[in-house]
PDB file of C-alpha atoms in Angstrom:
ATOM      1  CA  MET A 868       0.000   0.000   0.000  1.00 75.00           C
ATOM      2  CA  PRO A 869       1.420   3.430  -0.889  1.00 83.00           C
ATOM      3  CA  ILE A 870       2.470   5.625   2.023  1.00 81.00           C
ATOM      4  CA  ILE A 871       2.083   9.345   1.425  1.00 89.00           C
ATOM      5  CA  ARG A 872       3.401  11.010   4.576  1.00 91.00           C
ATOM      6  CA  ALA A 873       6.300  13.348   5.214  1.00 93.00           C
ATOM      7  CA  ASN A 874       9.393  12.319   7.179  1.00 92.00           C
ATOM      8  CA  THR A 875       9.123   8.551   6.668  1.00 93.00           C
ATOM      9  CA  GLY A 876      12.292   8.020   4.624  1.00 92.00           C
ATOM     10  CA  VAL A 877      10.210   6.431   1.865  1.00 96.00           C
ATOM     11  CA  ILE A 878      11.490   7.160  -1.648  1.00 96.00           C
ATOM     12  CA  THR A 879       8.981   7.616  -4.449  1.00 96.00           C
ATOM     13  CA  GLN A 880       9.788   7.331  -8.108  1.00 97.00           C
ATOM     14  CA  ILE A 881       7.307   9.246 -10.222  1.00 97.00           C
ATOM     15  CA  ASN A 882       7.726   8.390 -13.870  1.00 97.00           C
ATOM     16  CA  ILE A 883       5.574  10.162 -16.435  1.00 98.00           C
ATOM     17  CA  PHE A 884       5.499   8.403 -19.799  1.00 98.00           C
ATOM     18  CA  THR A 885       4.331  10.039 -22.982  1.00 98.00           C
ATOM     19  CA  VAL A 886       2.751   7.379 -25.200  1.00 97.00           C
ATOM     20  CA  PRO A 887       1.557   7.289 -28.805  1.00 95.00           C
ATOM     21  CA  GLU A 888      -2.182   7.265 -29.444  1.00 92.00           C
ATOM     22  CA  GLY A 889      -3.631   3.929 -28.374  1.00 95.00           C
ATOM     23  CA  GLY A 890      -0.467   3.012 -26.460  1.00 96.00           C
ATOM     24  CA  GLN A 891      -1.562   3.367 -22.857  1.00 97.00           C
ATOM     25  CA  GLN A 892      -2.723  -0.180 -22.183  1.00 98.00           C
ATOM     26  CA  ALA A 893       0.366  -1.886 -23.610  1.00 97.00           C
ATOM     27  CA  LEU A 894       2.583   0.203 -21.348  1.00 98.00           C
ATOM     28  CA  ILE A 895       0.318  -0.333 -18.327  1.00 98.00           C
ATOM     29  CA  ASP A 896       0.482  -4.084 -18.929  1.00 98.00           C
ATOM     30  CA  LEU A 897       4.291  -4.001 -19.113  1.00 98.00           C
ATOM     31  CA  LEU A 898       4.627  -1.780 -16.025  1.00 98.00           C
ATOM     32  CA  GLY A 899       2.289  -4.112 -14.147  1.00 98.00           C
ATOM     33  CA  GLU A 900       4.464  -7.075 -15.109  1.00 98.00           C
ATOM     34  CA  ALA A 901       7.575  -5.170 -14.003  1.00 97.00           C
ATOM     35  CA  ALA A 902       6.007  -4.213 -10.662  1.00 97.00           C
ATOM     36  CA  THR A 903       4.909  -7.786 -10.004  1.00 98.00           C
ATOM     37  CA  SER A 904       8.472  -8.959 -10.641  1.00 98.00           C
ATOM     38  CA  CYS A 905       9.723  -6.524  -7.967  1.00 97.00           C
ATOM     39  CA  ARG A 906       7.555  -7.851  -5.144  1.00 96.00           C
ATOM     40  CA  GLY A 907      10.333 -10.011  -3.700  1.00 95.00           C
ATOM     41  CA  ILE A 908      12.979  -7.290  -3.638  1.00 97.00           C
ATOM     42  CA  PRO A 909      13.791  -6.258  -0.060  1.00 97.00           C
ATOM     43  CA  GLY A 910      12.423  -2.776   0.583  1.00 97.00           C
ATOM     44  CA  TRP A 911      10.089  -2.625  -2.425  1.00 97.00           C
ATOM     45  CA  MET A 912       6.704  -1.335  -1.321  1.00 97.00           C
ATOM     46  CA  SER A 913       4.258  -0.616  -4.112  1.00 96.00           C
ATOM     47  CA  ALA A 914       3.520   0.655  -7.586  1.00 97.00           C
ATOM     48  CA  SER A 915       0.422   2.575  -8.642  1.00 97.00           C
ATOM     49  CA  LEU A 916      -0.271   3.104 -12.332  1.00 98.00           C
ATOM     50  CA  HIS A 917      -2.330   5.994 -13.651  1.00 98.00           C
ATOM     51  CA  ARG A 918      -3.615   6.714 -17.162  1.00 98.00           C
ATOM     52  CA  SER A 919      -4.374  10.236 -18.384  1.00 98.00           C
ATOM     53  CA  LEU A 920      -7.897  10.862 -19.571  1.00 97.00           C
ATOM     54  CA  ASP A 921      -6.643  12.297 -22.863  1.00 97.00           C
ATOM     55  CA  GLY A 922      -4.837   9.030 -23.694  1.00 97.00           C
ATOM     56  CA  THR A 923      -1.346  10.534 -24.022  1.00 97.00           C
ATOM     57  CA  ARG A 924       0.338   9.702 -20.713  1.00 98.00           C
ATOM     58  CA  VAL A 925       0.861   6.949 -18.148  1.00 98.00           C
ATOM     59  CA  VAL A 926       2.196   7.741 -14.673  1.00 98.00           C
ATOM     60  CA  ASN A 927       3.961   5.180 -12.504  1.00 97.00           C
ATOM     61  CA  TYR A 928       4.100   6.074  -8.791  1.00 97.00           C
ATOM     62  CA  ALA A 929       6.438   3.500  -7.210  1.00 97.00           C
ATOM     63  CA  GLN A 930       7.731   3.399  -3.652  1.00 97.00           C
ATOM     64  CA  ALA A 931      10.614   1.777  -1.795  1.00 97.00           C
ATOM     65  CA  ARG A 932      11.637   1.978   1.870  1.00 96.00           C
ATOM     66  CA  ASP A 933      14.839   3.929   1.144  1.00 96.00           C
ATOM     67  CA  GLN A 934      17.330   4.847  -1.571  1.00 95.00           C
ATOM     68  CA  ALA A 935      19.190   1.543  -1.300  1.00 97.00           C
ATOM     69  CA  ALA A 936      15.967  -0.386  -1.911  1.00 97.00           C
ATOM     70  CA  MET A 937      15.084   1.849  -4.856  1.00 97.00           C
ATOM     71  CA  ARG A 938      18.545   1.176  -6.299  1.00 97.00           C
ATOM     72  CA  ARG A 939      17.933  -2.606  -5.969  1.00 97.00           C
ATOM     73  CA  VAL A 940      14.602  -2.208  -7.771  1.00 97.00           C
ATOM     74  CA  PHE A 941      16.212  -0.230 -10.583  1.00 96.00           C
ATOM     75  CA  GLU A 942      19.018  -2.795 -10.932  1.00 97.00           C
ATOM     76  CA  HIS A 943      16.458  -5.608 -11.103  1.00 98.00           C
ATOM     77  CA  LEU A 944      14.420  -3.810 -13.769  1.00 97.00           C
ATOM     78  CA  GLN A 945      17.554  -3.066 -15.811  1.00 97.00           C
ATOM     79  CA  ALA A 946      18.892  -6.619 -15.554  1.00 97.00           C
ATOM     80  CA  ASN A 947      15.570  -8.112 -16.606  1.00 97.00           C
ATOM     81  CA  GLY A 948      15.110  -5.880 -19.646  1.00 97.00           C
ATOM     82  CA  PHE A 949      12.099  -3.939 -18.392  1.00 96.00           C
ATOM     83  CA  LEU A 950      13.688  -0.518 -18.907  1.00 94.00           C
ATOM     84  CA  ASP A 951      14.526  -1.262 -22.538  1.00 94.00           C
ATOM     85  CA  ARG A 952      11.039  -2.643 -23.159  1.00 95.00           C
ATOM     86  CA  ASN A 953       9.512   0.513 -21.623  1.00 93.00           C
ATOM     87  CA  LYS A 954      11.428   2.661 -24.132  1.00 93.00           C
ATOM     88  CA  ALA A 955       9.695   0.909 -27.015  1.00 94.00           C
ATOM     89  CA  LEU A 956       6.257   1.866 -25.653  1.00 96.00           C
ATOM     90  CA  GLY A 957       6.705   5.441 -24.469  1.00 95.00           C
ATOM     91  CA  GLN A 958       9.080   8.252 -23.597  1.00 96.00           C
ATOM     92  CA  ALA A 959       9.930   8.248 -19.873  1.00 95.00           C
ATOM     93  CA  HIS A 960      10.452  11.269 -17.623  1.00 96.00           C
ATOM     94  CA  PRO A 961      11.483   9.736 -14.253  1.00 95.00           C
ATOM     95  CA  GLY A 962      12.380  11.399 -10.985  1.00 97.00           C
ATOM     96  CA  LEU A 963      12.989  10.372  -7.357  1.00 96.00           C
ATOM     97  CA  TYR A 964      11.102  12.203  -4.616  1.00 96.00           C
ATOM     98  CA  GLU A 965      10.370  12.280  -0.915  1.00 94.00           C
ATOM     99  CA  VAL A 966       7.107  13.567   0.510  1.00 94.00           C
ATOM    100  CA  ALA A 967       7.571  17.128   1.776  1.00 94.00           C
ATOM    101  CA  LEU A 968       4.029  17.871   2.988  1.00 93.00           C
ATOM    102  CA  THR A 969       0.573  16.361   3.016  1.00 92.00           C
ATOM    103  CA  VAL A 970      -2.694  18.154   3.721  1.00 92.00           C
ATOM    104  CA  GLU A 971      -5.758  16.065   4.507  1.00 86.00           C
TER     105      GLU A 971
END
């Protein structure tokens, strides 16, 4: 389950993909496969996939306990070809973040 609270040490990767028309579902399927493959990595927490209503973007909101865990996730994805397969389906714009503030 995603944790969205400040000062937890959790690292969030937010990756916004631009996809060609009709390309959202193929990328969502691949990202879902990639996330499922990460479940056994120590420190991996969750992935939440979002599709834009205009059909042009997919957002992956993935979390790990800390930077070391996020590095293990990235290494796993690279070694198993997921990052290269993502490139064929959309243009990625990734970034690593920590929660600074939440208002409920």
